């Protein structure tokens, strides 16, 4: 063969190889069907899809919108909503065997499915009608071959079952429980209470959804534009996408927001001249109470694990509370006693979700999807705390958020559920007072901590040079004296300061404050805490202080449910658990005291680090911009293309939509 022929063959083969690689690496969303026939539609409805998984819905009828929303969730979040449903129903062991029976028992004791069924029957007819439409959309997606061929279903040999309208209330109740602060048993609690708390933490770690108490929302006035609303949802350590961004264009207006898969709930959104942001938080508590035998209710539920023996769950209720213990108890720990020694004291869990009820009408009303009187739209499962703004420049605090901070000039307001929110508000106020230009993308990513700046300025006496100090101690003090209070990935001062404050907290019993720096023996405690911090960092990161970077001290590690707990599953997931569904490691930065939020050594979240977040901001009548992690393990070379730094903002209203699906009424 001649040389030109060899060159031509080489070019042709190279083109085929490159073309094949390009085809393999393209987004799997190209498989969106062009048409889908669904019963109950009043008219044709269009869904436009972007490469980032955003969905734009066009319909004239509100019921058709709920059908389309269900179809979007069932197409883009099929595995997420199916796994959540199986978890909430307490049926995981039917998929994965005896290893997950404890998770099923926990879901059954909480009564998630039991009360979701009853709640559906109590909904207003209009709300039930919308849930029925939503279920038709999900089922149309779950019955399609493209969804059933999704990698998780194929690898685990699972066929998704039909979606019933009440399943949306099941997901709502699951998310409400996951939005409670993890319970902490007191020292006097018996072993049955500590066992429940540990089972609950395992339950949260199974789905890797936790840490919502550190979510925040804030609004800022702009001198030459309508006010702007920002929301950050903290979502735990899940590598699966949780939030689904959608927009609905209808004749009267356009609704844009963030929805939760499995339930037509939009905690963040904008429609017309108003925008809202909601904190996904609920309230639960552990309480001792006097036993009233007439208030006892007991029922039994059966668990039938595949490959294992049938088990019976005993659920005990005391009035509307979950009964955890009764006397006698095997624990040697002391138990609280009532004034009357003849009475028995028991421990209970108090939570609104232990009785029938749903917040769905309230959520729909907040998004303008259910035209009912606001007086009847009360939140029961969730707190309903949030923030709403209007185009006129006014803002309204919804509910009673634990933290509400307004600046003196009334230019900014911030709400949150964690004490750290006050420190974030200080950083935000400083930014707004330094300029008239609102730069949300920059402000929400600021890693500078006002809390650290204040404390460090009062701890300078402990950082004075000491000729008799070891080289390690001298180097550490130098880094701390020159630290700029920012928790950037490469910062060594950030690691030293946070570990120092962690050791200091162990002495104080609380996160250090300015008042602690002036107490008697304060200097002694500070020196001792610094030495302990240096010993800890040396043990974990090595003796070289130059390697004590913040990104090494705290890790942004995200997990895929099921594969991260493969030791509990009866299927062999080892190959995928170490390749496609191996944990994702990204560059960590930030701190809960900084506007950007982030990890912490001094005050880590109760269950586990929660690096997964969703951020979105908008103005009334303006664009809706989102910033969130987007990773699809079904895409070849997805890990090599994954961004390790902060995601780039995406304009939902202006996102390119190369794929279109037309939903048409079934004949």
XYZ file of C-alpha atoms in Angstrom:
667
model
C 0.000 0.000 0.000
C 1.342 3.430 -0.922
C 2.302 6.019 1.644
C -0.649 8.360 0.834
C -2.996 5.407 1.272
C -1.496 4.634 4.689
C -1.875 8.268 5.687
C -5.483 8.300 4.516
C -6.238 5.087 6.411
C -4.615 6.486 9.548
C -6.663 9.691 9.333
C -9.859 7.706 8.769
C -9.221 5.378 11.706
C -8.277 8.307 13.947
C -11.485 10.058 12.995
C -13.526 6.949 13.792
C -11.820 6.529 17.161
C -12.245 10.189 18.092
C -15.841 10.125 16.893
C -16.530 7.031 18.974
C -14.967 8.611 22.032
C -17.029 11.768 21.505
C -20.201 9.716 21.135
C -19.446 7.738 24.300
C -18.754 10.872 26.278
C -21.859 12.747 25.230
C -24.631 13.174 27.754
C -27.057 10.309 28.064
C -29.875 12.878 28.041
C -29.830 12.593 24.247
C -32.155 9.618 24.767
C -35.073 11.848 25.791
C -38.052 10.632 23.743
C -39.550 12.986 21.178
C -43.140 12.141 22.147
C -44.850 10.470 25.077
C -48.526 9.584 25.292
C -50.057 10.076 28.767
C -53.653 9.607 29.815
C -55.460 12.518 31.442
C -53.722 15.379 29.626
C -56.088 18.087 28.449
C -53.711 19.309 25.745
C -50.236 18.759 24.362
C -47.445 19.815 26.733
C -43.842 20.528 25.790
C -40.755 19.757 27.890
C -37.408 21.196 26.825
C -34.281 19.663 28.352
C -30.812 21.140 28.772
C -27.479 19.313 28.897
C -27.283 20.173 32.620
C -30.575 18.376 33.332
C -32.730 21.500 33.636
C -36.329 21.214 32.414
C -38.576 23.866 30.873
C -42.283 22.999 30.748
C -44.784 24.713 28.461
C -48.483 24.072 29.092
C -51.711 26.028 29.287
C -53.315 23.977 32.051
C -52.124 23.649 35.674
C -53.078 19.961 35.872
C -50.995 19.281 32.770
C -48.091 20.998 34.521
C -48.271 18.468 37.368
C -48.275 15.617 34.832
C -45.206 17.131 33.165
C -43.469 17.729 36.510
C -43.999 14.073 37.426
C -42.600 13.060 34.055
C -39.526 15.265 34.599
C -38.901 13.778 38.039
C -39.480 10.239 36.799
C -37.094 10.754 33.885
C -34.254 12.724 35.486
C -34.506 11.458 39.079
C -35.965 7.950 38.660
C -33.398 6.184 40.842
C -33.486 8.897 43.514
C -37.247 8.909 44.005
C -37.485 5.106 43.735
C -34.794 4.547 46.372
C -36.326 7.183 48.649
C -39.736 5.523 48.333
C -38.349 2.062 49.131
C -36.506 3.487 52.138
C -39.526 5.373 53.493
C -41.853 2.380 53.072
C -39.465 0.148 55.021
C -39.082 -2.257 52.095
C -35.319 -2.045 51.495
C -34.784 -5.637 52.631
C -37.056 -6.816 49.794
C -34.343 -5.514 47.457
C -31.132 -5.958 49.411
C -31.693 -8.708 51.979
C -31.299 -9.041 55.774
C -28.414 -6.562 56.025
C -30.772 -3.572 55.810
C -33.551 -4.879 58.058
C -32.559 -2.355 60.752
C -33.273 0.473 58.289
C -36.681 -0.996 57.507
C -37.445 -1.300 61.209
C -36.600 2.358 61.750
C -38.875 3.509 58.920
C -41.714 1.331 60.239
C -41.324 2.670 63.786
C -41.556 6.218 62.466
C -44.739 5.220 60.649
C -43.776 7.073 57.458
C -45.910 4.931 55.129
C -48.715 4.349 57.620
C -49.415 8.047 58.105
C -48.735 9.037 54.494
C -51.608 6.783 53.378
C -53.954 8.333 55.933
C -52.815 11.854 55.089
C -53.748 11.413 51.443
C -57.373 10.689 52.338
C -57.522 13.922 54.355
C -56.247 16.200 51.582
C -58.582 18.669 49.889
C -59.968 17.320 46.574
C -57.935 19.859 44.571
C -54.658 18.674 46.137
C -55.529 14.987 45.560
C -56.359 15.811 41.936
C -52.902 17.309 41.445
C -51.166 14.349 43.094
C -53.041 11.987 40.775
C -51.844 13.991 37.770
C -48.302 14.012 39.169
C -48.401 10.212 39.616
C -49.507 9.735 35.980
C -46.440 11.653 34.847
C -44.052 9.654 37.022
C -45.551 6.352 35.879
C -45.221 7.306 32.229
C -41.493 7.813 32.844
C -40.985 4.722 35.034
C -42.668 2.514 32.442
C -40.418 3.695 29.620
C -37.607 1.438 28.484
C -35.052 4.256 28.660
C -35.670 4.749 32.406
C -35.806 1.027 33.182
C -32.445 0.661 31.461
C -30.849 3.213 33.773
C -27.646 1.813 35.240
C -28.807 1.412 38.887
C -31.921 -0.570 37.908
C -29.967 -2.817 35.541
C -27.003 -3.383 37.871
C -29.234 -4.190 40.843
C -31.810 -6.129 38.785
C -34.655 -3.894 39.969
C -37.808 -3.029 38.049
C -39.455 0.133 39.403
C -43.059 -0.463 40.459
C -45.941 1.905 39.761
C -46.188 5.197 41.603
C -49.342 5.747 43.657
C -50.570 9.300 44.346
C -50.005 8.891 48.105
C -46.334 8.096 47.538
C -45.682 11.827 47.159
C -46.779 12.296 50.782
C -44.443 9.434 51.720
C -41.476 11.315 50.246
C -42.676 14.530 51.894
C -42.714 12.793 55.295
C -39.282 11.235 54.704
C -37.785 14.623 53.821
C -39.450 16.201 56.856
C -37.824 13.629 59.163
C -34.432 14.043 57.495
C -34.858 17.805 58.011
C -34.978 17.433 61.800
C -31.843 17.947 63.849
C -30.407 14.538 64.813
C -31.478 13.637 68.324
C -28.904 13.592 71.118
C -29.653 11.313 74.081
C -29.007 12.730 77.560
C -26.748 10.867 79.956
C -29.731 9.583 81.939
C -31.348 7.979 78.873
C -31.684 4.173 78.914
C -30.090 1.922 76.305
C -33.270 1.747 74.203
C -33.041 5.503 73.610
C -29.377 5.431 72.607
C -30.141 2.490 70.303
C -32.876 4.506 68.568
C -30.550 7.482 68.123
C -27.833 5.302 66.614
C -30.355 3.618 64.287
C -31.534 7.046 63.166
C -28.010 8.199 62.345
C -27.464 5.041 60.315
C -30.766 5.777 58.539
C -29.557 9.262 57.570
C -26.134 8.009 56.531
C -27.782 5.408 54.295
C -29.243 8.140 52.070
C -26.465 10.660 52.887
C -29.046 13.426 53.296
C -28.438 15.518 56.425
C -27.161 18.880 57.656
C -30.175 20.945 56.507
C -29.997 23.034 59.686
C -27.089 24.916 58.073
C -29.153 26.093 55.117
C -29.592 29.866 54.776
C -31.472 32.428 52.725
C -30.782 36.131 52.377
C -32.057 39.134 50.502
C -30.282 42.348 49.572
C -31.591 45.701 48.406
C -30.074 47.079 45.223
C -29.998 50.837 44.546
C -31.000 50.574 40.890
C -32.806 47.201 40.612
C -35.432 45.086 42.396
C -34.213 43.234 45.497
C -32.368 39.959 45.085
C -33.065 36.695 46.925
C -30.417 34.010 47.543
C -30.922 30.474 48.911
C -28.453 27.769 49.937
C -29.813 24.286 50.670
C -27.363 22.017 52.517
C -28.057 18.471 51.318
C -25.607 16.219 53.145
C -22.950 14.110 51.441
C -24.950 12.521 48.648
C -23.381 12.268 45.212
C -26.820 11.849 43.627
C -28.611 14.986 42.453
C -31.382 15.913 44.851
C -32.912 19.147 43.573
C -34.534 19.291 40.119
C -34.735 22.750 38.582
C -37.869 23.411 36.519
C -39.691 26.279 34.878
C -43.308 26.421 33.776
C -44.358 28.825 31.066
C -48.110 29.288 30.950
C -50.309 32.045 29.487
C -50.492 34.123 32.675
C -46.872 33.981 33.877
C -43.738 31.856 34.268
C -42.963 29.847 37.385
C -39.308 28.998 37.967
C -37.890 27.110 40.891
C -36.194 24.194 42.586
C -38.294 21.067 43.166
C -37.756 17.882 45.175
C -38.077 14.562 43.292
C -40.995 12.426 44.348
C -43.139 15.299 45.610
C -44.448 18.422 43.805
C -42.802 20.712 46.332
C -40.895 23.875 45.349
C -39.055 25.219 48.416
C -37.370 27.920 46.316
C -38.843 29.738 43.359
C -40.068 32.825 41.571
C -43.322 33.718 39.860
C -44.156 37.158 38.550
C -43.272 39.910 40.991
C -42.458 37.732 43.964
C -39.811 35.184 44.910
C -39.519 32.930 47.943
C -36.945 30.768 49.718
C -37.769 28.155 52.361
C -35.675 26.436 55.007
C -36.360 22.700 54.892
C -36.503 22.148 58.630
C -38.693 20.191 61.014
C -38.668 19.745 64.780
C -38.283 16.556 66.837
C -37.317 15.980 70.451
C -36.634 13.301 73.068
C -38.716 13.658 76.214
C -39.296 11.706 79.422
C -42.952 11.484 80.351
C -45.139 9.735 82.890
C -46.596 6.527 81.515
C -50.347 6.521 81.009
C -51.461 2.988 80.204
C -54.688 4.276 78.659
C -52.638 6.282 76.133
C -50.724 3.240 74.880
C -51.257 1.911 71.372
C -49.378 -1.036 69.917
C -49.328 -2.456 66.415
C -47.147 -4.902 64.545
C -45.617 -4.763 61.087
C -44.080 -7.593 59.125
C -40.712 -7.395 57.349
C -39.961 -10.054 54.745
C -36.329 -9.758 53.604
C -35.257 -11.545 50.485
C -32.971 -14.419 51.471
C -33.760 -14.049 55.164
C -36.259 -14.893 57.879
C -39.444 -12.936 58.395
C -39.310 -10.433 61.254
C -42.011 -8.690 63.258
C -41.709 -5.038 64.311
C -43.503 -3.898 67.474
C -44.465 -0.230 67.244
C -45.521 1.391 70.507
C -47.148 4.808 70.704
C -47.910 6.910 73.741
C -50.615 9.372 72.691
C -49.048 11.001 69.598
C -45.445 10.166 70.564
C -43.227 7.197 69.730
C -42.542 5.180 72.869
C -38.903 4.119 73.180
C -38.531 2.721 76.682
C -40.389 1.586 79.725
C -39.378 0.337 83.141
C -37.833 -2.115 83.752
C -34.979 -1.423 81.338
C -31.734 -3.376 81.052
C -29.599 -0.231 81.046
C -27.688 0.482 84.278
C -27.969 4.230 83.590
C -30.181 6.147 86.054
C -33.686 6.941 84.881
C -35.737 10.012 85.688
C -38.458 9.421 88.269
C -41.736 11.203 88.672
C -42.818 12.735 91.961
C -45.076 9.766 92.604
C -42.788 6.742 92.957
C -45.648 4.483 91.921
C -45.656 6.063 88.455
C -43.403 4.920 85.639
C -41.348 7.360 83.556
C -40.770 6.498 79.902
C -38.870 8.110 77.051
C -40.666 9.236 73.895
C -39.938 10.890 70.562
C -42.096 13.916 69.777
C -42.491 14.841 66.085
C -45.449 16.226 64.081
C -44.985 13.483 61.480
C -46.058 10.799 63.936
C -49.679 11.656 63.159
C -51.496 12.062 59.821
C -51.132 15.414 58.101
C -49.490 17.019 55.088
C -47.973 20.388 54.238
C -48.524 19.902 50.523
C -51.408 22.423 50.265
C -49.236 24.993 52.051
C -46.307 24.339 49.700
C -48.575 24.593 46.656
C -50.054 27.835 47.927
C -46.581 29.304 48.501
C -45.736 28.567 44.857
C -49.064 29.860 43.580
C -50.187 26.395 42.490
C -53.247 26.111 44.728
C -55.589 29.044 45.017
C -56.813 28.473 48.566
C -57.153 30.920 51.420
C -53.821 31.471 53.201
C -55.523 30.935 56.557
C -55.950 27.226 55.797
C -52.440 26.801 54.450
C -50.651 25.915 57.678
C -47.360 24.045 57.920
C -47.332 21.075 60.296
C -44.553 18.689 59.212
C -42.101 21.417 58.250
C -41.524 24.665 60.099
C -42.502 26.690 57.025
C -39.753 29.219 57.804
C -38.599 31.243 54.841
C -38.171 34.586 53.169
C -40.272 36.261 50.474
C -39.475 39.370 48.438
C -41.508 41.511 46.058
C -40.594 43.746 43.143
C -41.501 46.805 45.212
C -38.482 46.170 47.430
C -40.217 44.724 50.479
C -39.347 41.441 52.127
C -41.378 39.280 54.465
C -40.064 36.736 56.972
C -42.162 33.564 56.755
C -42.682 31.596 59.946
C -40.236 31.998 62.815
C -36.704 31.105 61.660
C -34.261 30.398 64.521
C -31.910 33.109 63.224
C -33.038 36.401 61.647
C -30.424 39.127 61.168
C -31.145 42.541 59.627
C -28.468 45.173 59.159
C -28.932 48.665 60.601
C -29.383 50.251 57.163
C -32.044 47.707 56.178
C -30.102 46.747 53.069
C -29.826 43.035 53.886
C -31.646 40.344 55.809
C -30.491 36.761 56.450
C -32.361 33.809 57.950
C -30.964 30.431 58.972
C -31.278 27.537 61.369
C -27.753 27.412 62.788
C -25.963 29.845 65.146
C -23.315 30.161 62.428
C -25.874 32.048 60.329
C -25.234 35.161 62.446
C -21.570 35.099 61.456
C -22.489 34.663 57.790
C -24.777 37.688 58.111
C -21.880 39.784 59.429
C -19.796 38.906 56.401
C -22.689 39.638 54.080
C -23.358 43.031 55.682
C -19.698 43.977 55.325
C -19.853 43.193 51.608
C -23.031 45.199 51.018
C -21.662 48.227 52.868
C -18.430 48.239 50.881
C -20.072 48.565 47.443
C -23.369 49.412 45.751
C -22.941 46.615 43.205
C -24.615 43.319 44.074
C -22.312 40.461 43.029
C -24.063 37.345 44.344
C -21.854 34.826 42.566
C -18.815 36.368 44.262
C -20.381 37.145 47.636
C -21.866 33.687 48.120
C -18.400 32.204 47.518
C -16.497 34.378 49.991
C -14.479 32.239 52.418
C -13.485 34.998 54.848
C -14.712 34.500 58.430
C -15.701 37.400 60.681
C -15.801 34.980 63.623
C -12.177 33.946 63.074
C -11.067 37.546 62.535
C -12.558 38.679 65.858
C -11.216 35.761 67.857
C -7.754 35.839 66.363
C -7.328 39.531 67.167
C -7.945 38.748 70.865
C -5.688 35.681 70.831
C -2.579 37.536 69.672
C -0.901 37.384 73.128
C -0.852 33.589 72.835
C 0.905 33.912 69.452
C 3.825 36.090 70.502
C 7.255 34.737 69.497
C 8.790 32.474 72.102
C 12.511 31.754 71.863
C 12.109 28.613 73.941
C 9.316 27.182 71.800
C 9.898 24.243 69.476
C 10.378 24.846 65.747
C 6.944 23.347 65.086
C 5.294 25.743 67.521
C 7.174 28.748 66.143
C 6.157 27.905 62.574
C 2.531 27.444 63.609
C 2.452 30.815 65.362
C 3.952 32.511 62.319
C 1.275 31.063 60.041
C -1.475 32.130 62.461
C -0.149 35.690 62.868
C -0.091 36.121 59.092
C -3.405 34.399 58.348
C -6.039 36.514 56.525
C -9.052 34.720 58.144
C -10.003 33.019 54.865
C -10.702 29.291 54.569
C -9.245 28.791 51.102
C -8.133 25.299 49.986
C -4.407 26.062 50.323
C -4.624 27.960 53.621
C -2.471 26.552 56.421
C -3.596 29.174 58.902
C -7.197 28.021 58.485
C -6.288 24.466 59.486
C -4.226 25.603 62.457
C -6.872 28.002 63.741
C -9.843 25.650 63.439
C -7.990 22.736 65.053
C -6.796 25.094 67.780
C -10.361 26.245 68.449
C -11.497 22.618 68.435
C -9.051 21.778 71.204
C -10.050 24.982 73.019
C -13.723 23.977 72.755
C -12.954 20.628 74.416
C -11.855 22.623 77.488
C -14.706 25.137 77.409
C -17.579 22.848 76.443
C -18.767 25.231 73.699
C -17.509 26.981 70.563
C -15.058 29.693 71.726
C -16.315 33.281 71.853
C -14.725 36.654 72.540
C -15.819 36.457 76.180
C -13.771 33.283 76.681
C -10.509 35.004 75.725
C -10.674 37.300 78.763
C -11.509 34.708 81.416
C -9.255 33.724 84.304
C -6.799 31.022 83.203
C -7.753 31.906 79.601
C -4.135 32.296 78.470
C -3.142 28.991 80.051
C -6.006 27.170 78.317
C -5.148 28.763 74.979
C -1.494 27.684 75.155
C -2.478 24.171 76.208
C -5.113 23.922 73.455
C -2.617 25.041 70.813
C -0.150 22.341 71.839
C -2.858 19.672 71.700
C -3.933 20.937 68.282
C -0.383 20.667 66.959
C -0.112 17.104 68.271
C -3.378 16.162 66.534
C -2.364 17.714 63.204
C 1.030 16.036 63.350
C -0.616 12.656 63.913
C -3.113 13.085 61.066
C -1.252 15.188 58.471
C 2.412 14.541 59.247
C 5.126 16.638 60.897
C 5.591 19.086 57.999
C 3.493 22.180 58.791
C 3.631 23.218 55.132
C 1.364 20.266 54.293
C -1.362 21.288 56.734
C -3.554 22.844 54.064
C -7.289 23.266 54.654
C -8.141 20.994 51.711
C -6.226 18.168 53.413
C -7.716 18.737 56.855
C -11.323 18.615 55.610
C -12.440 16.496 52.681
C -15.355 17.113 50.332
C -16.312 13.476 49.892
C -19.698 12.484 48.450
C -21.252 9.036 48.390
C -23.705 7.038 46.319
C -26.384 5.397 48.462
C -26.423 1.580 48.301
C -22.902 1.400 46.831
C -21.427 3.228 49.826
C -23.067 0.612 52.083
C -22.363 -2.416 49.903
C -21.450 -4.478 52.975
C -25.156 -4.410 53.944
C -26.418 -5.463 50.507
C -26.758 -9.097 49.490
C -25.599 -8.323 45.918
C -21.900 -8.078 45.055
C -21.336 -4.377 44.339
C -17.581 -4.315 44.847
C -16.623 -3.612 41.232
C -18.998 -0.670 40.796
C -18.449 0.563 44.365
C -14.785 1.133 43.533
C -15.232 2.481 39.983
C -18.383 4.123 38.607
C -20.080 4.556 41.990
C -16.959 5.137 44.054
C -17.129 8.196 46.345
C -16.451 11.531 44.665
C -13.657 13.637 46.121
C -13.621 17.356 45.400
C -11.626 20.353 46.584
C -13.007 21.525 49.926
C -13.056 25.125 51.092
C -15.102 27.546 53.163
C -16.372 27.490 56.738
C -19.854 27.698 58.343
C -18.949 31.161 59.687
C -18.149 32.499 56.194
C -20.731 33.677 53.614
C -19.836 30.648 51.481
C -20.594 28.169 54.264
C -18.523 25.011 54.345
C -16.874 22.421 56.612
C -15.627 22.836 60.139
C -13.257 21.142 62.552
C -14.396 23.126 65.576
C -18.097 22.374 65.036
C -18.683 19.498 62.593
C -22.281 18.507 61.708
C -23.913 15.962 64.001
C -24.208 13.062 61.522
C -21.367 13.547 59.053
C -19.780 16.289 56.915
C -22.351 17.809 54.572
C -20.542 19.286 51.566
C -23.385 18.805 49.062
C -25.241 22.078 48.533
C -27.586 23.703 46.063
C -27.525 27.459 45.531
C -29.917 29.633 43.592
C -30.717 33.327 43.356
C -33.221 35.472 41.524
C -34.999 38.810 41.331
C -38.735 39.309 40.868
C -39.392 39.292 37.118
C -35.712 38.386 36.609
C -33.536 35.429 35.712
C -33.228 32.399 37.981
C -29.578 31.404 38.414
C -28.448 28.140 39.999
C -25.121 26.720 41.081
C -24.949 23.038 41.977
C -22.860 19.953 41.526
C -23.834 17.975 38.410
C -22.437 14.494 37.907
C -23.963 11.594 35.985
C -22.148 8.257 36.537
C -23.784 6.803 33.423
C -21.684 9.087 31.215
C -18.390 7.616 30.066
C -15.359 9.622 31.261
C -17.667 11.557 33.621
C -15.087 11.625 36.425
C -12.379 13.048 34.212
C -14.746 15.846 33.169
C -15.978 16.633 36.676
C -15.196 20.077 38.066
C -13.399 19.883 41.412
C -13.847 23.577 42.253
C -17.084 25.497 42.816
C -19.635 24.886 40.049
C -20.308 27.617 37.528
C -23.640 29.478 37.704
C -26.306 28.495 35.163
C -29.179 30.727 34.035
C -32.230 28.523 34.126
C -34.359 30.829 31.959
C -31.707 31.136 29.257
C -30.223 27.658 29.305
C -29.806 26.000 25.917
C -32.333 23.181 25.460
C -31.234 20.871 22.620
C -33.767 18.119 23.468
C -37.565 18.322 23.351
C -40.279 15.913 24.479
C -43.911 16.437 23.513
C -46.438 14.975 25.946
C -49.673 14.228 24.115
C -53.052 13.068 25.446
C -53.542 9.316 25.161
C -56.382 8.318 22.843
